[in-house]
mmCIF file of C-alpha atoms (C1' of nucleotides) and ligand atoms in Angstrom:
data_model
loop_
_atom_site.group_PDB
_atom_site.id
_atom_site.type_symbol
_atom_site.label_atom_id
_atom_site.label_comp_id
_atom_site.label_asym_id
_atom_site.label_seq_id
_atom_site.Cartn_x
_atom_site.Cartn_y
_atom_site.Cartn_z
ATOM 1 C CA MET A 1 97.523 112.417 149.441
ATOM 2 C CA LYS A 2 100.987 113.816 149.837
ATOM 3 C CA HIS A 3 101.634 115.371 153.160
ATOM 4 C CA GLU A 4 104.755 117.442 152.999
ATOM 5 C CA ASP A 5 103.058 119.953 155.263
ATOM 6 C CA ALA A 6 102.379 117.629 158.137
ATOM 7 C CA HIS A 7 104.688 119.638 160.365
ATOM 8 C CA GLN A 8 102.105 122.315 160.937
ATOM 9 C CA HIS A 9 101.811 124.043 164.263
ATOM 10 C CA VAL A 10 98.406 122.538 164.801
ATOM 11 C CA HIS A 11 97.809 119.249 163.063
ATOM 12 C CA HIS A 12 94.657 119.132 161.061
ATOM 13 C CA ASN A 13 93.223 117.620 157.967
ATOM 14 C CA HIS A 14 94.549 120.009 155.434
ATOM 15 C CA ASN A 15 92.264 118.731 152.704
ATOM 16 C CA ASP A 16 89.434 120.219 154.721
ATOM 17 C CA CYS A 17 91.206 123.589 154.707
ATOM 18 C CA ILE A 18 91.436 123.506 150.962
ATOM 19 C CA GLU A 19 87.897 122.351 150.346
ATOM 20 C CA SER A 20 86.520 124.888 152.733
ATOM 21 C CA ALA A 21 88.591 127.670 151.204
ATOM 22 C CA LEU A 22 87.500 126.727 147.727
ATOM 23 C CA SER A 23 83.815 126.613 148.516
ATOM 24 C CA THR A 24 84.060 129.948 150.301
ATOM 25 C CA ALA A 25 85.866 131.302 147.273
ATOM 26 C CA GLU A 26 83.206 130.100 144.885
ATOM 27 C CA ALA A 27 80.406 131.489 146.993
ATOM 28 C CA LEU A 28 82.167 134.829 147.353
ATOM 29 C CA CYS A 29 82.880 135.143 143.663
ATOM 30 C CA ILE A 30 79.310 134.348 142.651
ATOM 31 C CA GLN A 31 78.033 136.762 145.250
ATOM 32 C CA GLN A 32 80.253 139.518 143.880
ATOM 33 C CA GLY A 33 79.710 138.708 140.211
ATOM 34 C CA GLN A 34 83.338 137.663 139.821
ATOM 35 C CA ARG A 35 84.470 134.714 137.751
ATOM 36 C CA LEU A 36 86.628 132.099 139.428
ATOM 37 C CA THR A 37 88.092 130.799 136.171
ATOM 38 C CA LYS A 38 90.099 127.601 135.834
ATOM 39 C CA VAL A 39 93.498 129.196 136.275
ATOM 40 C CA ARG A 40 92.352 131.369 139.180
ATOM 41 C CA ARG A 41 90.734 128.437 140.909
ATOM 42 C CA ARG A 42 93.725 126.216 140.408
ATOM 43 C CA ALA A 43 96.102 128.953 141.579
ATOM 44 C CA LEU A 44 94.100 129.268 144.787
ATOM 45 C CA GLU A 45 94.162 125.503 145.307
ATOM 46 C CA LEU A 46 97.899 125.363 144.777
ATOM 47 C CA ILE A 47 98.462 128.175 147.250
ATOM 48 C CA TRP A 48 96.389 126.291 149.787
ATOM 49 C CA GLU A 49 98.112 123.002 149.067
ATOM 50 C CA SER A 50 101.410 124.580 150.001
ATOM 51 C CA HIS A 51 99.912 125.876 153.239
ATOM 52 C CA ARG A 52 102.750 128.255 153.609
ATOM 53 C CA PRO A 53 103.456 131.345 151.559
ATOM 54 C CA LEU A 54 104.191 130.579 147.943
ATOM 55 C CA GLY A 55 106.246 132.811 145.654
ATOM 56 C CA ALA A 56 104.710 133.947 142.404
ATOM 57 C CA TYR A 57 107.217 132.062 140.301
ATOM 58 C CA GLN A 58 106.902 128.910 142.379
ATOM 59 C CA LEU A 59 103.191 129.045 141.732
ATOM 60 C CA LEU A 60 103.776 129.795 138.071
ATOM 61 C CA ALA A 61 105.944 126.690 137.749
ATOM 62 C CA LYS A 62 103.251 124.514 139.280
ATOM 63 C CA LEU A 63 100.643 125.970 136.957
ATOM 64 C CA ALA A 64 102.917 125.457 133.962
ATOM 65 C CA GLU A 65 103.402 121.789 134.923
ATOM 66 C CA GLU A 66 99.673 121.390 134.608
ATOM 67 C CA GLY A 67 99.485 122.849 131.150
ATOM 68 C CA PHE A 68 98.663 126.451 131.964
ATOM 69 C CA ASN A 69 100.529 129.176 130.197
ATOM 70 C CA SER A 70 103.959 129.710 131.686
ATOM 71 C CA ALA A 71 104.502 133.456 131.225
ATOM 72 C CA PRO A 72 104.589 135.691 134.311
ATOM 73 C CA PRO A 73 101.414 137.642 133.542
ATOM 74 C CA THR A 74 99.441 134.427 133.941
ATOM 75 C CA VAL A 75 100.331 134.074 137.569
ATOM 76 C CA TYR A 76 100.328 137.760 138.446
ATOM 77 C CA ARG A 77 96.853 138.140 136.990
ATOM 78 C CA ALA A 78 95.593 135.249 139.019
ATOM 79 C CA LEU A 79 97.256 136.635 142.127
ATOM 80 C CA ASP A 80 95.813 140.088 141.532
ATOM 81 C CA PHE A 81 92.383 138.619 141.200
ATOM 82 C CA LEU A 82 92.689 136.538 144.352
ATOM 83 C CA LEU A 83 94.141 139.445 146.315
ATOM 84 C CA GLY A 84 91.378 141.726 145.119
ATOM 85 C CA ALA A 85 88.746 139.208 146.131
ATOM 86 C CA GLY A 86 90.366 138.904 149.565
ATOM 87 C CA LEU A 87 90.991 135.194 149.025
ATOM 88 C CA ILE A 88 94.715 135.431 149.622
ATOM 89 C CA HIS A 89 97.148 137.793 151.331
ATOM 90 C CA LYS A 90 100.564 138.905 150.249
ATOM 91 C CA VAL A 91 103.283 138.601 152.850
ATOM 92 C CA GLU A 92 105.281 141.681 151.971
ATOM 93 C CA SER A 93 108.389 140.755 153.861
ATOM 94 C CA MET A 94 108.607 137.473 151.953
ATOM 95 C CA ASN A 95 107.220 138.446 148.551
ATOM 96 C CA ALA A 96 104.952 135.480 148.865
ATOM 97 C CA TYR A 97 101.256 134.682 148.898
ATOM 98 C CA LEU A 98 99.145 132.858 151.414
ATOM 99 C CA GLY A 99 95.562 131.614 151.398
ATOM 100 C CA CYS A 100 93.217 133.398 153.749
ATOM 101 C CA ALA A 101 91.044 131.201 155.924
ATOM 102 C CA HIS A 102 88.542 133.956 156.640
ATOM 103 C CA ALA A 103 87.965 135.466 153.250
ATOM 104 C CA ASP A 104 84.297 135.936 154.047
ATOM 105 C CA LYS A 105 85.020 138.378 156.862
ATOM 106 C CA ALA A 106 86.654 141.544 155.632
ATOM 107 C CA HIS A 107 89.852 141.907 157.571
ATOM 108 C CA LYS A 108 93.527 142.571 157.442
ATOM 109 C CA GLY A 109 96.039 139.809 157.637
ATOM 110 C CA TYR A 110 98.286 139.801 160.668
ATOM 111 C CA PHE A 111 101.019 137.202 160.457
ATOM 112 C CA LEU A 112 103.423 135.353 162.684
ATOM 113 C CA ILE A 113 106.278 134.155 160.498
ATOM 114 C CA CYS A 114 108.773 131.624 161.821
ATOM 115 C CA ASP A 115 112.381 132.411 160.899
ATOM 116 C CA GLU A 116 113.288 128.726 161.140
ATOM 117 C CA CYS A 117 110.551 126.668 159.517
ATOM 118 C CA HIS A 118 108.944 129.509 157.578
ATOM 119 C CA ASN A 119 105.507 128.508 158.605
ATOM 120 C CA VAL A 120 103.126 131.407 158.804
ATOM 121 C CA MET A 121 100.186 131.706 161.133
ATOM 122 C CA GLU A 122 97.563 134.276 160.489
ATOM 123 C CA PHE A 123 96.112 135.782 163.601
ATOM 124 C CA ASP A 124 93.254 138.074 164.256
ATOM 125 C CA TYR A 125 93.640 140.894 166.700
ATOM 126 C CA GLN A 126 90.766 143.271 166.790
ATOM 127 C CA ASP A 127 92.253 145.163 169.745
ATOM 128 C CA ILE A 128 95.400 145.980 167.835
ATOM 129 C CA HIS A 129 93.420 147.006 164.809
ATOM 130 C CA ALA A 130 91.307 149.398 166.848
ATOM 131 C CA ALA A 131 94.372 150.826 168.557
ATOM 132 C CA LEU A 132 96.115 151.388 165.245
ATOM 133 C CA VAL A 133 93.111 153.082 163.688
ATOM 134 C CA GLU A 134 92.829 155.362 166.682
ATOM 135 C CA LYS A 135 96.548 156.108 166.813
ATOM 136 C CA ALA A 136 96.627 156.929 163.112
ATOM 137 C CA ALA A 137 93.532 159.109 163.433
ATOM 138 C CA ARG A 138 95.168 161.077 166.219
ATOM 139 C CA GLN A 139 97.851 162.037 163.706
ATOM 140 C CA GLY A 140 95.253 163.025 161.127
ATOM 141 C CA PHE A 141 95.864 159.842 159.186
ATOM 142 C CA GLU A 142 92.992 157.867 157.660
ATOM 143 C CA LEU A 143 93.979 154.242 157.857
ATOM 144 C CA ARG A 144 93.115 152.026 154.908
ATOM 145 C CA ALA A 145 95.341 148.991 155.022
ATOM 146 C CA GLU A 146 97.662 147.357 157.481
ATOM 147 C CA THR A 147 100.732 145.248 156.959
ATOM 148 C CA ILE A 148 101.525 143.500 160.210
ATOM 149 C CA GLU A 149 104.186 140.862 159.844
ATOM 150 C CA LEU A 150 105.864 139.515 162.922
ATOM 151 C CA THR A 151 108.874 137.264 162.662
ATOM 152 C CA GLY A 152 110.540 135.129 165.278
ATOM 153 C CA LEU A 153 110.429 131.538 166.423
ATOM 154 C CA CYS A 154 107.348 129.389 166.534
ATOM 155 C CA GLU A 155 106.748 127.122 169.482
ATOM 156 C CA LYS A 156 108.254 124.062 167.819
ATOM 157 C CA CYS A 157 111.373 125.772 166.548
ATOM 158 C CA LYS A 158 111.913 127.620 169.801
ATOM 159 C CA GLY A 159 112.015 124.215 171.516
ATOM 160 C CA LYS A 160 114.493 122.818 169.012
ATOM 161 C CA SER A 161 117.025 125.617 169.083
ATOM 162 C CA VAL A 162 117.005 126.204 172.830
ATOM 163 C CA GLY A 163 116.276 122.728 174.158
ATOM 164 C CA ALA A 164 119.793 121.281 173.844
ATOM 165 C CA SER A 165 121.675 124.048 175.628
ATOM 166 C CA ALA A 166 119.209 124.709 178.462
ATOM 167 C CA MET B 1 119.454 174.801 149.668
ATOM 168 C CA LYS B 2 117.013 172.907 147.554
ATOM 169 C CA HIS B 3 113.760 172.179 149.238
ATOM 170 C CA GLU B 4 111.819 169.679 147.194
ATOM 171 C CA ASP B 5 110.603 168.158 150.420
ATOM 172 C CA ALA B 6 108.978 171.251 151.820
ATOM 173 C CA HIS B 7 105.578 169.578 151.663
ATOM 174 C CA GLN B 8 106.183 167.544 154.773
ATOM 175 C CA HIS B 9 103.448 166.857 157.211
ATOM 176 C CA VAL B 10 105.173 168.946 159.819
ATOM 177 C CA HIS B 11 107.347 171.715 158.496
ATOM 178 C CA HIS B 12 110.787 171.767 159.911
ATOM 179 C CA ASN B 13 114.319 172.558 159.016
ATOM 180 C CA HIS B 14 115.240 169.432 157.250
ATOM 181 C CA ASN B 15 118.927 170.244 157.275
ATOM 182 C CA ASP B 16 118.761 169.808 161.017
ATOM 183 C CA CYS B 17 117.318 166.329 160.530
ATOM 184 C CA ILE B 18 120.180 165.374 158.316
ATOM 185 C CA GLU B 19 122.895 166.839 160.493
ATOM 186 C CA SER B 20 121.451 165.285 163.587
ATOM 187 C CA ALA B 21 121.102 161.908 161.894
ATOM 188 C CA LEU B 22 124.665 162.057 160.648
ATOM 189 C CA SER B 23 126.182 162.939 163.968
ATOM 190 C CA THR B 24 124.189 160.207 165.670
ATOM 191 C CA ALA B 25 125.385 157.822 162.988
ATOM 192 C CA GLU B 26 128.995 158.758 163.501
ATOM 193 C CA ALA B 27 128.758 158.440 167.249
ATOM 194 C CA LEU B 28 127.030 155.081 166.984
ATOM 195 C CA CYS B 29 129.525 153.689 164.534
ATOM 196 C CA ILE B 30 132.508 154.721 166.605
ATOM 197 C CA GLN B 31 130.863 153.311 169.702
ATOM 198 C CA GLN B 32 130.322 149.969 167.969
ATOM 199 C CA GLY B 33 133.668 149.870 166.219
ATOM 200 C CA GLN B 34 132.005 150.175 162.829
ATOM 201 C CA ARG B 35 133.375 152.215 159.971
ATOM 202 C CA LEU B 36 131.129 154.834 158.411
ATOM 203 C CA THR B 37 133.044 154.974 155.148
ATOM 204 C CA LYS B 38 132.534 157.613 152.458
ATOM 205 C CA VAL B 39 130.010 155.692 150.438
ATOM 206 C CA ARG B 40 128.072 154.591 153.517
ATOM 207 C CA ARG B 41 128.017 158.089 154.894
ATOM 208 C CA ARG B 42 126.950 159.620 151.619
ATOM 209 C CA ALA B 43 124.271 156.953 151.139
ATOM 210 C CA LEU B 44 122.847 157.822 154.529
ATOM 211 C CA GLU B 45 122.875 161.535 153.699
ATOM 212 C CA LEU B 46 121.128 160.943 150.402
ATOM 213 C CA ILE B 47 118.461 158.840 152.059
ATOM 214 C CA TRP B 48 117.881 161.637 154.534
ATOM 215 C CA GLU B 49 117.870 164.303 151.850
ATOM 216 C CA SER B 50 115.001 162.550 150.154
ATOM 217 C CA HIS B 51 113.120 162.429 153.462
ATOM 218 C CA ARG B 52 110.845 159.796 152.045
ATOM 219 C CA PRO B 53 111.671 156.215 151.254
ATOM 220 C CA LEU B 54 114.225 155.858 148.526
ATOM 221 C CA GLY B 55 114.568 152.801 146.319
ATOM 222 C CA ALA B 56 117.937 151.085 146.140
ATOM 223 C CA TYR B 57 118.426 151.928 142.493
ATOM 224 C CA GLN B 58 117.345 155.533 142.960
ATOM 225 C CA LEU B 59 120.008 155.802 145.600
ATOM 226 C CA LEU B 60 122.511 154.022 143.402
ATOM 227 C CA ALA B 61 121.894 156.532 140.622
ATOM 228 C CA LYS B 62 122.537 159.431 142.981
ATOM 229 C CA LEU B 63 125.724 157.836 144.216
ATOM 230 C CA ALA B 64 126.864 157.158 140.655
ATOM 231 C CA GLU B 65 126.291 160.833 139.751
ATOM 232 C CA GLU B 66 128.765 161.704 142.443
ATOM 233 C CA GLY B 67 131.444 159.410 141.152
ATOM 234 C CA PHE B 68 130.827 156.346 143.252
ATOM 235 C CA ASN B 69 130.789 152.984 141.603
ATOM 236 C CA SER B 70 127.518 152.356 139.807
ATOM 237 C CA ALA B 71 127.086 148.600 140.195
ATOM 238 C CA PRO B 72 124.270 147.290 142.395
ATOM 239 C CA PRO B 73 126.466 145.720 145.080
ATOM 240 C CA THR B 74 127.725 149.172 145.939
ATOM 241 C CA VAL B 75 124.344 150.336 147.071
ATOM 242 C CA TYR B 76 123.164 147.088 148.597
ATOM 243 C CA ARG B 77 126.298 146.858 150.690
ATOM 244 C CA ALA B 78 125.803 150.369 151.952
ATOM 245 C CA LEU B 79 122.151 149.626 152.684
ATOM 246 C CA ASP B 80 123.021 146.397 154.491
ATOM 247 C CA PHE B 81 125.484 148.252 156.634
ATOM 248 C CA LEU B 82 123.059 151.020 157.485
ATOM 249 C CA LEU B 83 120.245 148.568 158.200
ATOM 250 C CA GLY B 84 122.529 146.512 160.402
ATOM 251 C CA ALA B 85 123.564 149.588 162.327
ATOM 252 C CA GLY B 86 119.909 150.557 162.793
ATOM 253 C CA LEU B 87 120.469 153.834 160.942
ATOM 254 C CA ILE B 88 117.786 153.179 158.358
ATOM 255 C CA HIS B 89 114.679 151.036 158.004
ATOM 256 C CA LYS B 90 113.408 149.148 155.013
ATOM 257 C CA VAL B 91 109.786 149.724 154.151
ATOM 258 C CA GLU B 92 108.906 146.232 152.949
ATOM 259 C CA SER B 93 105.707 147.133 151.208
ATOM 260 C CA MET B 94 107.542 149.715 149.102
ATOM 261 C CA ASN B 95 110.940 148.069 148.673
ATOM 262 C CA ALA B 96 112.407 151.337 149.818
ATOM 263 C CA TYR B 97 114.639 152.679 152.539
ATOM 264 C CA LEU B 98 114.095 155.427 155.060
ATOM 265 C CA GLY B 99 116.338 157.151 157.563
ATOM 266 C CA CYS B 100 115.598 156.480 161.191
ATOM 267 C CA ALA B 101 115.426 159.490 163.468
ATOM 268 C CA HIS B 102 115.953 157.438 166.621
ATOM 269 C CA ALA B 103 118.800 155.170 165.685
ATOM 270 C CA ASP B 104 120.245 155.479 169.175
ATOM 271 C CA LYS B 105 117.252 153.769 170.768
ATOM 272 C CA ALA B 106 116.878 150.177 169.645
ATOM 273 C CA HIS B 107 113.395 149.889 168.243
ATOM 274 C CA LYS B 108 111.252 148.656 165.413
ATOM 275 C CA GLY B 109 109.964 151.038 162.810
ATOM 276 C CA TYR B 110 106.225 151.457 162.598
ATOM 277 C CA PHE B 111 105.162 153.446 159.564
ATOM 278 C CA LEU B 112 102.248 155.462 158.307
ATOM 279 C CA ILE B 113 102.475 155.534 154.534
ATOM 280 C CA CYS B 114 100.333 157.925 152.515
ATOM 281 C CA ASP B 115 98.865 156.342 149.366
ATOM 282 C CA GLU B 116 98.658 159.745 147.690
ATOM 283 C CA CYS B 117 101.842 161.669 148.435
ATOM 284 C CA HIS B 118 103.936 158.663 149.503
ATOM 285 C CA ASN B 119 105.248 160.461 152.499
ATOM 286 C CA VAL B 120 106.068 158.144 155.335
ATOM 287 C CA MET B 121 105.887 158.980 159.015
ATOM 288 C CA GLU B 122 107.574 156.771 161.501
ATOM 289 C CA PHE B 123 105.702 156.431 164.729
ATOM 290 C CA ASP B 124 106.522 154.899 168.028
ATOM 291 C CA TYR B 125 103.944 152.877 169.820
ATOM 292 C CA GLN B 126 105.173 151.055 172.815
ATOM 293 C CA ASP B 127 101.671 149.894 173.734
ATOM 294 C CA ILE B 128 101.248 148.104 170.435
ATOM 295 C CA HIS B 129 104.656 146.558 170.701
ATOM 296 C CA ALA B 130 103.908 145.194 174.147
ATOM 297 C CA ALA B 131 100.540 143.878 173.035
ATOM 298 C CA LEU B 132 102.083 142.142 170.043
ATOM 299 C CA VAL B 133 104.813 140.529 172.096
ATOM 300 C CA GLU B 134 102.244 139.275 174.567
ATOM 301 C CA LYS B 135 99.856 138.051 171.892
ATOM 302 C CA ALA B 136 102.642 136.198 170.102
ATOM 303 C CA ALA B 137 103.859 134.697 173.376
ATOM 304 C CA ARG B 138 100.390 133.386 174.097
ATOM 305 C CA GLN B 139 100.675 131.362 170.911
ATOM 306 C CA GLY B 140 104.090 130.073 171.922
ATOM 307 C CA PHE B 141 105.767 132.422 169.494
ATOM 308 C CA GLU B 142 108.953 134.267 170.400
ATOM 309 C CA LEU B 143 108.793 137.616 168.674
ATOM 310 C CA ARG B 144 111.993 138.950 167.155
ATOM 311 C CA ALA B 145 111.093 141.520 164.562
ATOM 312 C CA GLU B 146 108.024 143.439 163.515
ATOM 313 C CA THR B 147 106.966 144.830 160.195
ATOM 314 C CA ILE B 148 104.192 147.325 160.832
ATOM 315 C CA GLU B 149 103.285 149.337 157.758
ATOM 316 C CA LEU B 150 100.024 151.200 157.683
ATOM 317 C CA THR B 151 98.775 152.794 154.507
ATOM 318 C CA GLY B 152 96.034 155.319 153.964
ATOM 319 C CA LEU B 153 95.711 159.059 153.597
ATOM 320 C CA CYS B 154 97.730 161.597 155.480
ATOM 321 C CA GLU B 155 96.049 164.681 156.859
ATOM 322 C CA LYS B 156 96.934 166.860 153.882
ATOM 323 C CA CYS B 157 95.881 164.382 151.215
ATOM 324 C CA LYS B 158 92.692 163.507 153.054
ATOM 325 C CA GLY B 159 91.764 167.172 152.873
ATOM 326 C CA LYS B 160 92.509 167.383 149.167
ATOM 327 C CA SER B 161 90.579 164.344 148.010
ATOM 328 C CA VAL B 162 87.488 164.868 150.157
ATOM 329 C CA GLY B 163 87.378 168.643 150.446
ATOM 330 C CA ALA B 164 85.838 169.483 147.067
ATOM 331 C CA SER B 165 82.901 167.071 147.166
ATOM 332 C CA ALA B 166 81.846 167.572 150.800
ATOM 333 C "C1'" DG C 1 70.828 133.175 117.804
ATOM 334 C "C1'" DT C 2 73.698 136.565 116.063
ATOM 335 C "C1'" DT C 3 75.902 140.941 117.193
ATOM 336 C "C1'" DT C 4 77.940 143.736 120.483
ATOM 337 C "C1'" DT C 5 80.371 144.336 124.642
ATOM 338 C "C1'" DA C 6 83.147 143.289 128.465
ATOM 339 C "C1'" DC C 7 86.281 140.402 130.317
ATOM 340 C "C1'" DT C 8 89.967 137.079 130.235
ATOM 341 C "C1'" DT C 9 94.032 135.001 128.407
ATOM 342 C "C1'" DG C 10 98.317 134.650 125.239
ATOM 343 C "C1'" DT C 11 102.595 136.535 123.963
ATOM 344 C "C1'" DT C 12 106.699 139.248 123.812
ATOM 345 C "C1'" DA C 13 109.413 142.352 125.881
ATOM 346 C "C1'" DT C 14 111.143 144.898 129.624
ATOM 347 C "C1'" DA C 15 111.351 147.054 134.186
ATOM 348 C "C1'" DT C 16 112.631 146.626 138.938
ATOM 349 C "C1'" DC C 17 114.765 144.600 142.999
ATOM 350 C "C1'" DA C 18 118.608 141.818 144.883
ATOM 351 C "C1'" DT C 19 122.622 138.546 145.370
ATOM 352 C "C1'" DA C 20 126.726 135.321 144.073
ATOM 353 C "C1'" DA C 21 131.420 134.957 143.312
ATOM 354 C "C1'" DC C 22 135.913 136.343 143.014
ATOM 355 C "C1'" DA C 23 139.567 139.924 142.363
ATOM 356 C "C1'" DA C 24 141.675 144.194 143.943
ATOM 357 C "C1'" DA C 25 142.407 147.749 147.211
ATOM 358 C "C1'" DA C 26 142.460 149.844 151.682
ATOM 359 C "C1'" DT C 27 142.597 149.623 156.606
ATOM 360 C "C1'" DT C 28 143.936 147.714 160.959
ATOM 361 C "C1'" DC C 29 146.784 144.842 163.864
ATOM 362 C "C1'" DT C 30 151.149 142.804 165.205
ATOM 363 C "C1'" DA D 1 156.851 146.050 156.958
ATOM 364 C "C1'" DG D 2 154.033 141.956 156.805
ATOM 365 C "C1'" DA D 3 149.826 139.476 157.893
ATOM 366 C "C1'" DA D 4 145.032 139.531 158.739
ATOM 367 C "C1'" DT D 5 140.680 141.741 158.176
ATOM 368 C "C1'" DT D 6 137.528 144.565 156.026
ATOM 369 C "C1'" DT D 7 135.889 147.110 152.276
ATOM 370 C "C1'" DT D 8 135.262 147.993 147.462
ATOM 371 C "C1'" DG D 9 135.353 146.831 142.251
ATOM 372 C "C1'" DT D 10 133.590 144.048 138.670
ATOM 373 C "C1'" DT D 11 130.964 140.795 136.096
ATOM 374 C "C1'" DA D 12 127.300 137.977 135.921
ATOM 375 C "C1'" DT D 13 122.937 136.284 137.203
ATOM 376 C "C1'" DG D 14 118.800 135.454 139.941
ATOM 377 C "C1'" DA D 15 114.221 136.925 141.561
ATOM 378 C "C1'" DT D 16 110.147 139.721 141.425
ATOM 379 C "C1'" DA D 17 106.806 142.338 138.703
ATOM 380 C "C1'" DT D 18 104.636 145.066 134.894
ATOM 381 C "C1'" DA D 19 103.689 147.204 130.046
ATOM 382 C "C1'" DA D 20 101.546 146.744 125.798
ATOM 383 C "C1'" DC D 21 98.909 144.761 122.412
ATOM 384 C "C1'" DA D 22 96.798 140.733 120.122
ATOM 385 C "C1'" DA D 23 93.632 136.880 120.385
ATOM 386 C "C1'" DG D 24 90.118 134.330 122.465
ATOM 387 C "C1'" DT D 25 85.896 133.597 125.355
ATOM 388 C "C1'" DA D 26 81.868 134.427 127.878
ATOM 389 C "C1'" DA D 27 77.973 137.475 129.023
ATOM 390 C "C1'" DA D 28 74.480 140.867 127.565
ATOM 391 C "C1'" DA D 29 71.792 143.155 124.303
ATOM 392 C "C1'" DC D 30 69.177 143.051 120.561
HETATM 393 ZN ZN1 ZN E 201 93.128 136.505 156.258
HETATM 394 ZN ZN1 ZN E 202 109.087 127.271 163.226
HETATM 395 ZN ZN1 ZN E 203 113.247 154.183 163.482
HETATM 396 ZN ZN1 ZN E 204 99.671 162.373 151.726
#
DNA sequence: GTTTTACTTGTTATATCATAACAAAATTCT
DNA sequence: AGAATTTTGTTATGATATAACAAGTAAAAC
């Protein structure tokens, strides 16, 4: 078990994350009559193993190492599938993809992205969602999707960069 | 006066938008000791003339038509300058750039993006901003920048796509 | 269980978005 | 004018994403 991601905000057994995500994924796909093929499944695992947003070509390289086809459509098809199934999110401001830990509950991904360590936390904020829907509606706008990406400093990095001077 | 943007959500004299944006830009640049050079100024005008987000290479083509250099760095430098000065925003989910009508007030751009007509409305929502800052802080996160991009159907397009069937 | 159908993958090429690196020119400061 | 700073020109390349069509595979129909 390699553990290059041990510097997470909250320490946890990341293997559990992955296993849980994968079983959810399988259940969801069966339920929806979708096929979680080898390459799709492996793509999802690799995204989870990184535990921070992974670029399409980074993912493609990992897949290629394992014998999958190495042309871009391979990875973009897998990503499209996983996005469509709600199993991952795209972080628009990073052009990168992140596993969703709550794929079973339909929702939008709200992210806190650390400028320093590039860790990304997904957070749920029903209040904000409701407020946005209402605000949009007041302008005659029917809200369908939200991209909420907040950048700054996570707790750990905030400590590091400020600690010495203060 | 060409008026390919007459199908705005709210009709208005768009020339006023542009003039107002340009004078604000000039004032701001002088105030900050920045130089609004020819290419930067013209880039800003062209972004405003489109009145919806413009891709970097679309803008580059327009600049090239007018005799400016046609290599990518030309446009990306202008965009970097304008972004840095707060005169435009980048819409991350579209990889496109939009003039800011309130460049004088430091703020983050929140956008309503229509899936149909691709018009983009910037909206200000201090409540949401405050809630996000507080929510982030509660997780130990120091918020620096926000990407808030909401997609859906604007009032006009909502009418079009639903009207006939209902 | 073979045919038909729908879906998935392979393959090649290309489109789109963005930056690195260094040289030349213009502007500002002294 | 001369030096320092900033801006622009130029060439090359990196990074992200899709189009188009052929081949293969799995599911459904018969
Ligand atoms: Zn999620
Ligand atoms: Zn951090
Ligand atoms: Zn703005
Ligand atoms: Zn619309």
